[in-house]
């Protein structure tokens, strides 16, 4: 089995070289399995996407829900199994499907990855692709779509539309609505049993709201949406350019909407981790916000700290630590539970992954640098080689590197 896997990996490397990459494209990079091993990483898989690299290139890679989804300039979307899914399922690193989503050659938006569909926007069109098969499930056309990509949560897709709009669409518009359990005549005489039957008919999350219309509906976004929405407690969360966090969650009575005011413009997309929300503002605030577990719900501030400098995008929360880039001032790390400062380092760069004991950044001189997650000290440095396309992976602890020519490698920390 290992011999076959090595042969396949060798074939993938040969394909990379044949399709416009350099023969030494892995040499000296973290994608080289021996170099990765010295850095405490193991190469999970290496894959070359099937497209003509002489006419287009890899433009964006998204991660989530066990998939790596790549979008290429020819309008195709490629889904890769990110991790082993068990017996009888595709192995990690398997190309599951490629779908011709089309497009007008404009910038690509991040995709929404759900448990049963992948939602992709191109131009004024959004399509729902079946996760397992790559078949088109549905498509919708709008007058204008925002540049931010969709979120898939439960039974719904949430897509920013135009300046300040948000559309909700079903992941499966052809599904039948659940049949409500009707009490018998004998039960109807007992008001208590009748109420219990009615309550049972109202199921949680997507089952509850699947009794609603399956037509697309417009939601009040409370302003211009700043970044891609995301799943939150069975519902959805987004942030406006003015700093208003909006969370819509399912409840026993249908849907519950809560808002929290950062009072400042956000710096990048908020991060949801274990039900908590972490966000940074352009003026240098870092906050943790939690849902109130009481009737009526709500969002409450758990802690707020003032950063040493204005933050850049892409917060990372891993192993009870929050890591934030402070631009030219380097990186800072705080306790996720209390907001207590843990360390700062002057090495500037864009954080792309927190993997095991390392924070991995694309530094300012074009190298991949490993920072000790416990102390903030610099440990490893690799040249990027062909793997120059930043892949920000906040979904797992894998470090994913990608080349514009379509080579993608996944590295995970050695246990």
Tab-separated table of C-alpha atoms in Angstrom:
chain	number	residue	atom	x	y	z
A	1	UNK	CA	0.000	0.000	0.000
A	2	UNK	CA	2.774	2.442	0.921
A	3	UNK	CA	4.656	1.568	-2.290
A	4	UNK	CA	1.575	2.317	-4.371
A	5	UNK	CA	1.027	5.611	-2.533
A	6	UNK	CA	4.655	6.651	-3.110
A	7	UNK	CA	4.330	5.805	-6.799
A	8	UNK	CA	1.216	7.973	-7.037
A	9	UNK	CA	2.933	10.844	-5.244
A	10	UNK	CA	5.896	10.483	-7.582
A	11	UNK	CA	3.545	10.586	-10.549
A	12	UNK	CA	1.957	13.759	-9.176
A	13	UNK	CA	5.371	15.404	-8.896
A	14	UNK	CA	6.177	14.368	-12.466
A	15	UNK	CA	2.885	15.862	-13.637
A	16	UNK	CA	3.700	19.143	-11.889
A	17	UNK	CA	6.997	19.338	-13.732
A	18	UNK	CA	5.397	18.404	-17.047
A	19	UNK	CA	2.638	20.983	-16.734
A	20	UNK	CA	4.842	24.006	-16.405
A	21	UNK	CA	6.315	23.654	-12.916
A	22	UNK	CA	10.049	23.355	-12.397
A	23	UNK	CA	11.751	19.993	-11.946
A	24	UNK	CA	13.013	21.143	-8.557
A	25	UNK	CA	9.629	22.584	-7.493
A	26	UNK	CA	9.657	20.619	-4.207
A	27	UNK	CA	13.345	20.930	-3.398
A	28	UNK	CA	13.916	23.175	-0.392
A	29	UNK	CA	10.212	23.690	0.244
A	30	UNK	CA	8.009	22.324	3.004
A	31	UNK	CA	6.326	20.168	0.355
A	32	UNK	CA	9.437	17.967	0.284
A	33	UNK	CA	8.494	15.140	2.641
A	34	UNK	CA	11.983	14.913	4.197
A	35	UNK	CA	12.146	18.669	4.847
A	36	UNK	CA	8.611	18.558	6.241
A	37	UNK	CA	9.566	15.730	8.600
A	38	UNK	CA	12.429	17.791	10.033
A	39	UNK	CA	9.885	20.520	10.803
A	40	UNK	CA	7.544	18.135	12.597
A	41	UNK	CA	5.165	17.810	9.649
A	42	UNK	CA	3.963	14.833	7.636
A	43	UNK	CA	2.906	15.132	4.020
A	44	UNK	CA	-0.688	13.904	3.851
A	45	UNK	CA	-1.105	14.219	0.105
A	46	UNK	CA	0.133	15.950	-3.018
A	47	UNK	CA	-2.132	16.562	-5.994
A	48	UNK	CA	-1.977	18.230	-9.392
A	49	UNK	CA	-5.290	19.691	-10.537
A	50	UNK	CA	-6.416	18.704	-14.061
A	51	UNK	CA	-6.434	21.964	-16.028
A	52	UNK	CA	-4.339	23.668	-18.683
A	53	UNK	CA	-1.801	25.709	-16.709
A	54	UNK	CA	-0.580	27.360	-19.912
A	55	UNK	CA	-3.830	29.294	-20.331
A	56	UNK	CA	-5.085	29.748	-16.755
A	57	UNK	CA	-3.957	29.265	-13.186
A	58	UNK	CA	-5.139	28.318	-9.723
A	59	UNK	CA	-6.771	31.375	-8.174
A	60	UNK	CA	-8.303	30.417	-4.823
A	61	UNK	CA	-8.375	27.516	-2.374
A	62	UNK	CA	-11.045	27.151	0.338
A	63	UNK	CA	-11.234	24.622	3.179
A	64	UNK	CA	-14.001	23.306	5.399
A	65	UNK	CA	-16.151	20.327	6.349
A	66	UNK	CA	-13.544	17.817	5.232
A	67	UNK	CA	-12.986	19.287	1.767
A	68	UNK	CA	-10.387	21.387	0.002
A	69	UNK	CA	-12.059	23.249	-2.879
A	70	UNK	CA	-9.910	24.874	-5.548
A	71	UNK	CA	-11.041	27.374	-8.187
A	72	UNK	CA	-9.093	27.829	-11.401
A	73	UNK	CA	-9.104	30.669	-13.888
A	74	UNK	CA	-10.867	28.593	-16.548
A	75	UNK	CA	-14.039	28.667	-14.420
A	76	UNK	CA	-13.715	25.153	-13.005
A	77	UNK	CA	-14.200	24.142	-9.378
A	78	UNK	CA	-12.282	21.134	-8.043
A	79	UNK	CA	-13.121	19.281	-4.805
A	80	UNK	CA	-10.471	17.289	-2.947
A	81	UNK	CA	-11.105	14.959	-0.021
A	82	UNK	CA	-9.121	16.607	2.764
A	83	UNK	CA	-8.974	13.675	5.198
A	84	UNK	CA	-9.808	9.991	5.280
A	85	UNK	CA	-13.564	9.574	5.688
A	86	UNK	CA	-13.528	5.917	6.698
A	87	UNK	CA	-13.939	2.509	5.053
A	88	UNK	CA	-15.526	2.577	1.626
A	89	UNK	CA	-14.996	6.329	1.252
A	90	UNK	CA	-12.456	8.280	-0.766
A	91	UNK	CA	-8.964	8.490	0.729
A	92	UNK	CA	-7.434	11.826	1.647
A	93	UNK	CA	-5.970	13.643	-1.329
A	94	UNK	CA	-8.493	12.148	-3.752
A	95	UNK	CA	-9.867	14.467	-6.431
A	96	UNK	CA	-13.613	13.898	-5.993
A	97	UNK	CA	-14.853	15.953	-8.927
A	98	UNK	CA	-14.353	18.956	-11.167
A	99	UNK	CA	-17.299	21.165	-12.048
A	100	UNK	CA	-17.477	23.796	-14.838
A	101	UNK	CA	-18.946	26.692	-12.854
A	102	UNK	CA	-18.130	29.177	-15.615
A	103	UNK	CA	-17.593	32.841	-14.975
A	104	UNK	CA	-16.582	35.969	-16.792
A	105	UNK	CA	-12.927	35.920	-15.853
A	106	UNK	CA	-13.484	38.258	-12.899
A	107	UNK	CA	-12.237	37.706	-9.347
A	108	UNK	CA	-13.335	34.495	-7.655
A	109	UNK	CA	-15.238	34.499	-4.361
A	110	UNK	CA	-14.656	31.933	-1.600
A	111	UNK	CA	-17.021	28.979	-1.821
A	112	UNK	CA	-19.435	27.818	0.852
A	113	UNK	CA	-18.770	24.218	1.924
A	114	UNK	CA	-21.604	22.396	3.652
A	115	UNK	CA	-22.248	18.818	4.682
A	116	UNK	CA	-24.126	17.993	1.470
A	117	UNK	CA	-23.454	20.780	-1.037
A	118	UNK	CA	-20.772	23.217	-2.162
A	119	UNK	CA	-22.164	26.649	-3.060
A	120	UNK	CA	-20.243	28.649	-5.677
A	121	UNK	CA	-20.861	32.143	-7.019
A	122	UNK	CA	-19.723	33.419	-10.412
A	123	UNK	CA	-20.865	36.761	-11.749
A	124	UNK	CA	-24.598	37.029	-11.060
A	125	UNK	CA	-25.132	33.296	-10.629
A	126	UNK	CA	-24.938	30.986	-7.638
A	127	UNK	CA	-24.895	27.202	-8.034
A	128	UNK	CA	-25.333	24.378	-5.557
A	129	UNK	CA	-23.112	21.364	-6.311
A	130	UNK	CA	-23.667	18.014	-4.633
A	131	UNK	CA	-20.737	17.417	-2.332
A	132	UNK	CA	-20.285	13.703	-3.000
A	133	UNK	CA	-20.944	13.556	-6.753
A	134	UNK	CA	-20.131	16.989	-8.160
A	135	UNK	CA	-23.514	17.124	-9.918
A	136	UNK	CA	-25.444	20.363	-10.267
A	137	UNK	CA	-28.314	20.389	-7.790
A	138	UNK	CA	-29.678	23.895	-8.481
A	139	UNK	CA	-28.774	27.364	-9.681
A	140	UNK	CA	-30.136	30.853	-9.123
A	141	UNK	CA	-29.616	34.095	-11.004
A	142	UNK	CA	-29.631	37.514	-9.317
A	143	UNK	CA	-29.382	41.067	-10.568
A	144	UNK	CA	-26.092	41.525	-8.753
A	145	UNK	CA	-24.053	39.435	-6.313
A	146	UNK	CA	-21.601	40.806	-3.801
A	147	UNK	CA	-17.944	39.806	-4.030
A	148	UNK	CA	-18.214	37.951	-0.704
A	149	UNK	CA	-18.913	34.253	-1.087
A	150	UNK	CA	-21.811	32.284	0.400
A	151	UNK	CA	-22.107	30.402	3.678
A	152	UNK	CA	-23.752	26.979	4.004
A	153	UNK	CA	-25.289	26.225	7.387
A	154	UNK	CA	-27.745	23.456	8.129
A	155	UNK	CA	-30.395	23.355	5.415
A	156	UNK	CA	-29.711	26.847	4.078
A	157	UNK	CA	-27.315	28.854	1.928
A	158	UNK	CA	-26.713	32.532	2.738
A	159	UNK	CA	-25.439	34.722	-0.092
A	160	UNK	CA	-24.596	38.454	0.155
A	161	UNK	CA	-26.343	40.323	-2.661
A	162	UNK	CA	-25.603	43.855	-3.791
A	163	UNK	CA	-24.943	46.692	-1.336
A	164	UNK	CA	-26.345	45.504	1.970
A	165	UNK	CA	-28.497	42.522	1.008
A	166	UNK	CA	-28.432	38.866	2.046
A	167	UNK	CA	-30.409	36.081	0.384
A	168	UNK	CA	-31.333	32.803	2.032
A	169	UNK	CA	-31.788	29.764	-0.221
A	170	UNK	CA	-32.417	26.092	0.646
A	171	UNK	CA	-29.576	23.640	0.127
A	172	UNK	CA	-32.170	21.326	-1.418
A	173	UNK	CA	-35.134	23.202	-2.932
A	174	UNK	CA	-36.736	19.901	-3.948
A	175	UNK	CA	-36.965	18.367	-0.503
A	176	UNK	CA	-40.446	17.586	0.836
A	177	UNK	CA	-41.519	19.395	3.977
A	178	UNK	CA	-41.836	17.204	7.086
A	179	UNK	CA	-45.283	15.977	7.988
A	180	UNK	CA	-46.473	17.408	11.243
A	181	UNK	CA	-47.614	14.848	13.790
A	182	UNK	CA	-51.361	15.395	14.233
A	183	UNK	CA	-52.892	14.451	17.591
A	184	UNK	CA	-55.734	11.968	17.630
A	185	UNK	CA	-59.231	12.945	18.724
A	186	UNK	CA	-58.609	11.338	22.077
A	187	UNK	CA	-55.389	13.287	22.475
A	188	UNK	CA	-57.136	16.468	21.376
A	189	UNK	CA	-59.317	16.242	24.441
A	190	UNK	CA	-56.197	16.389	26.532
A	191	UNK	CA	-54.725	19.873	26.075
A	192	UNK	CA	-51.437	18.794	27.544
A	193	UNK	CA	-51.013	16.020	24.957
A	194	UNK	CA	-52.087	18.362	22.185
A	195	UNK	CA	-49.427	20.891	23.160
A	196	UNK	CA	-46.813	18.132	23.327
A	197	UNK	CA	-47.724	16.911	19.834
A	198	UNK	CA	-47.498	20.434	18.472
A	199	UNK	CA	-44.105	20.955	20.085
A	200	UNK	CA	-42.824	17.679	18.667
A	201	UNK	CA	-43.832	18.802	15.179
A	202	UNK	CA	-41.444	21.743	15.538
A	203	UNK	CA	-38.082	20.129	15.025
A	204	UNK	CA	-34.712	21.741	15.505
A	205	UNK	CA	-32.456	23.625	13.090
A	206	UNK	CA	-33.081	22.864	9.403
A	207	UNK	CA	-36.038	20.560	10.073
A	208	UNK	CA	-37.918	23.321	11.830
A	209	UNK	CA	-37.375	25.900	9.137
A	210	UNK	CA	-37.892	23.410	6.322
A	211	UNK	CA	-41.594	23.972	6.962
A	212	UNK	CA	-41.040	27.502	5.701
A	213	UNK	CA	-41.147	28.498	2.060
A	214	UNK	CA	-38.325	27.038	-0.004
A	215	UNK	CA	-38.287	30.125	-2.200
A	216	UNK	CA	-35.270	32.466	-1.822
A	217	UNK	CA	-35.977	35.193	0.733
A	218	UNK	CA	-34.200	38.462	1.492
A	219	UNK	CA	-32.819	39.157	4.968
A	220	UNK	CA	-31.984	42.523	6.474
A	221	UNK	CA	-28.177	42.615	6.523
A	222	UNK	CA	-28.027	45.758	8.755
A	223	UNK	CA	-25.546	47.319	6.336
A	224	UNK	CA	-22.907	46.403	3.783
A	225	UNK	CA	-21.509	42.936	4.584
A	226	UNK	CA	-17.737	43.133	5.072
A	227	UNK	CA	-16.729	39.502	4.490
A	228	UNK	CA	-18.067	36.033	3.771
A	229	UNK	CA	-20.791	34.987	6.262
A	230	UNK	CA	-20.250	31.773	8.218
A	231	UNK	CA	-22.145	29.048	10.043
A	232	UNK	CA	-22.929	29.820	13.678
A	233	UNK	CA	-24.883	27.677	16.161
A	234	UNK	CA	-27.010	26.129	13.434
A	235	UNK	CA	-27.621	29.526	11.861
A	236	UNK	CA	-25.442	32.211	10.314
A	237	UNK	CA	-23.148	35.040	11.405
A	238	UNK	CA	-21.849	38.039	9.486
A	239	UNK	CA	-20.299	41.445	10.129
A	240	UNK	CA	-20.979	44.737	8.382
A	241	UNK	CA	-18.376	47.271	7.304
A	242	UNK	CA	-19.562	49.504	10.159
A	243	UNK	CA	-18.814	46.789	12.726
A	244	UNK	CA	-22.247	45.320	13.428
A	245	UNK	CA	-22.170	41.597	14.127
A	246	UNK	CA	-25.447	39.869	13.227
A	247	UNK	CA	-26.266	36.319	14.327
A	248	UNK	CA	-29.419	34.501	13.230
A	249	UNK	CA	-29.985	31.227	15.063
A	250	UNK	CA	-32.783	28.659	15.128
A	251	UNK	CA	-34.899	28.558	18.281
A	252	UNK	CA	-37.955	26.751	19.592
A	253	UNK	CA	-40.123	29.498	18.097
A	254	UNK	CA	-38.459	29.658	14.682
A	255	UNK	CA	-35.539	32.065	14.286
A	256	UNK	CA	-33.805	34.403	16.689
A	257	UNK	CA	-31.806	37.445	15.581
A	258	UNK	CA	-29.160	39.082	17.780
A	259	UNK	CA	-26.782	41.940	17.079
A	260	UNK	CA	-23.565	43.124	18.703
A	261	UNK	CA	-21.935	46.479	17.975
A	262	UNK	CA	-18.164	46.574	17.713
A	263	UNK	CA	-18.496	50.356	17.144
A	264	UNK	CA	-15.516	50.167	14.789
A	265	UNK	CA	-14.820	48.767	11.345
A	266	UNK	CA	-13.741	45.110	11.428
A	267	UNK	CA	-10.217	44.037	10.521
A	268	UNK	CA	-10.863	40.881	8.552
A	269	UNK	CA	-13.447	38.185	9.048
A	270	UNK	CA	-14.509	37.180	12.578
A	271	UNK	CA	-13.658	33.628	13.648
A	272	UNK	CA	-16.127	31.219	15.259
A	273	UNK	CA	-14.574	28.595	17.541
A	274	UNK	CA	-16.530	26.270	19.843
A	275	UNK	CA	-19.529	28.614	19.781
A	276	UNK	CA	-17.489	31.725	20.657
A	277	UNK	CA	-16.869	34.660	18.296
A	278	UNK	CA	-13.451	36.309	18.040
A	279	UNK	CA	-13.095	39.584	16.145
A	280	UNK	CA	-10.563	42.353	15.608
A	281	UNK	CA	-11.208	45.973	14.634
A	282	UNK	CA	-9.232	48.289	12.385
A	283	UNK	CA	-8.515	50.523	15.395
A	284	UNK	CA	-6.766	47.770	17.335
A	285	UNK	CA	-9.367	45.971	19.441
A	286	UNK	CA	-9.462	42.208	19.908
A	287	UNK	CA	-12.655	40.827	21.434
A	288	UNK	CA	-14.336	37.583	22.412
A	289	UNK	CA	-18.133	37.432	22.247
A	290	UNK	CA	-20.303	34.590	23.537
A	291	UNK	CA	-23.959	33.724	23.094
A	292	UNK	CA	-26.158	34.221	26.145
A	293	UNK	CA	-27.674	30.913	27.184
A	294	UNK	CA	-30.935	32.372	28.465
A	295	UNK	CA	-34.470	32.815	27.191
A	296	UNK	CA	-34.351	35.430	24.448
A	297	UNK	CA	-30.641	34.794	23.890
A	298	UNK	CA	-28.292	37.562	22.854
A	299	UNK	CA	-24.568	38.204	22.467
A	300	UNK	CA	-22.341	39.398	25.312
A	301	UNK	CA	-18.780	40.686	25.475
A	302	UNK	CA	-16.530	38.243	27.364
A	303	UNK	CA	-13.309	40.217	27.070
A	304	UNK	CA	-11.720	43.033	25.100
A	305	UNK	CA	-8.009	43.876	24.797
A	306	UNK	CA	-6.227	46.718	23.062
A	307	UNK	CA	-3.614	45.499	20.584
A	308	UNK	CA	-0.165	47.046	20.284
A	309	UNK	CA	-0.784	47.971	16.628
A	310	UNK	CA	-3.537	47.846	14.022
A	311	UNK	CA	-4.249	44.212	13.113
A	312	UNK	CA	-4.301	42.652	9.684
A	313	UNK	CA	-6.848	40.120	8.441
A	314	UNK	CA	-7.153	36.450	9.368
A	315	UNK	CA	-7.365	35.715	13.081
A	316	UNK	CA	-6.474	32.186	14.163
A	317	UNK	CA	-7.844	30.382	17.197
A	318	UNK	CA	-6.173	27.084	18.110
A	319	UNK	CA	-5.322	25.236	21.337
A	320	UNK	CA	-6.873	27.968	23.484
A	321	UNK	CA	-4.749	30.640	21.822
A	322	UNK	CA	-5.702	33.545	19.576
A	323	UNK	CA	-2.982	34.575	17.109
A	324	UNK	CA	-3.234	37.895	15.292
A	325	UNK	CA	-0.952	39.590	12.771
A	326	UNK	CA	-0.016	43.191	13.591
A	327	UNK	CA	1.426	44.053	10.186
A	328	UNK	CA	4.997	45.299	10.315
A	329	UNK	CA	4.930	45.016	14.121
A	330	UNK	CA	4.878	41.208	13.926
A	331	UNK	CA	2.506	38.781	15.643
A	332	UNK	CA	0.766	38.636	19.010
A	333	UNK	CA	-0.808	35.755	20.911
A	334	UNK	CA	-3.537	35.894	23.569
A	335	UNK	CA	-5.433	33.435	25.728
A	336	UNK	CA	-8.745	32.517	24.103
A	337	UNK	CA	-10.346	32.070	27.531
A	338	UNK	CA	-9.247	35.267	29.276
A	339	UNK	CA	-7.637	37.577	26.705
A	340	UNK	CA	-4.363	37.515	28.643
A	341	UNK	CA	-1.298	38.391	26.563
A	342	UNK	CA	0.968	35.354	26.046
A	343	UNK	CA	3.676	36.525	23.664
A	344	UNK	CA	4.624	38.954	20.911
A	345	UNK	CA	7.185	38.562	18.140
A	346	UNK	CA	8.575	41.093	15.709
A	347	UNK	CA	8.553	38.706	12.704
A	348	UNK	CA	5.958	40.198	10.332
A	349	UNK	CA	3.946	38.114	7.888
A	350	UNK	CA	0.578	36.732	6.915
A	351	UNK	CA	-0.602	33.827	9.055
A	352	UNK	CA	-1.783	30.921	6.895
A	353	UNK	CA	-2.106	28.116	9.465
A	354	UNK	CA	-1.652	27.150	13.092
A	355	UNK	CA	-0.473	23.551	12.958
A	356	UNK	CA	0.503	21.653	16.091
A	357	UNK	CA	3.276	23.589	17.816
A	358	UNK	CA	3.788	26.057	14.975
A	359	UNK	CA	2.258	29.233	13.611
A	360	UNK	CA	3.041	29.290	9.884
A	361	UNK	CA	3.373	32.621	8.099
A	362	UNK	CA	4.256	33.910	4.641
A	363	UNK	CA	6.890	36.405	5.723
A	364	UNK	CA	7.791	39.699	4.105
A	365	UNK	CA	10.747	38.305	2.148
A	366	UNK	CA	8.703	35.578	0.482
A	367	UNK	CA	9.451	32.607	2.699
A	368	UNK	CA	7.402	30.193	4.758
A	369	UNK	CA	8.353	30.719	8.396
A	370	UNK	CA	7.446	28.580	11.401
A	371	UNK	CA	6.892	30.401	14.705
A	372	UNK	CA	6.821	28.494	17.999
A	373	UNK	CA	3.176	28.654	19.119
A	374	UNK	CA	4.186	28.523	22.798
A	375	UNK	CA	6.919	31.174	22.841
A	376	UNK	CA	6.736	33.221	19.631
A	377	UNK	CA	10.313	32.326	18.643
A	378	UNK	CA	11.206	31.707	15.017
A	379	UNK	CA	12.011	28.049	14.331
A	380	UNK	CA	11.964	27.080	10.630
A	381	UNK	CA	12.256	28.873	7.314
A	382	UNK	CA	11.523	27.410	3.878
A	383	UNK	CA	11.611	28.889	0.427
A	384	UNK	CA	8.162	28.838	-1.152
A	385	UNK	CA	9.331	27.629	-4.548
A	386	UNK	CA	6.272	27.304	-6.765
A	387	UNK	CA	3.923	27.246	-3.754
A	388	UNK	CA	3.370	30.987	-3.698
A	389	UNK	CA	-0.430	31.116	-3.508
A	390	UNK	CA	-1.462	31.821	0.121
A	391	UNK	CA	-4.023	29.309	1.433
A	392	UNK	CA	-5.479	30.520	4.717
A	393	UNK	CA	-6.713	27.424	6.551
A	394	UNK	CA	-8.717	28.280	9.664
A	395	UNK	CA	-10.785	25.081	9.467
A	396	UNK	CA	-8.169	22.464	10.464
A	397	UNK	CA	-4.603	22.242	11.758
A	398	UNK	CA	-3.194	21.238	8.355
A	399	UNK	CA	-0.771	23.479	6.494
A	400	UNK	CA	-1.885	23.660	2.861
A	401	UNK	CA	0.434	25.006	0.176
A	402	UNK	CA	-0.582	25.724	-3.415
A	403	UNK	CA	1.110	26.691	-6.673
A	404	UNK	CA	-0.564	28.772	-9.409
A	405	UNK	CA	0.171	25.858	-11.761
A	406	UNK	CA	-2.287	23.725	-9.765
A	407	UNK	CA	-0.116	21.687	-7.403
A	408	UNK	CA	-1.584	21.466	-3.888
A	409	UNK	CA	0.038	19.775	-0.892
A	410	UNK	CA	-1.385	19.159	2.576
A	411	UNK	CA	0.885	18.810	5.613
A	412	UNK	CA	-0.237	17.889	9.109
A	413	UNK	CA	1.654	17.969	12.407
A	414	UNK	CA	3.243	14.717	13.500
A	415	UNK	CA	1.457	13.471	16.611
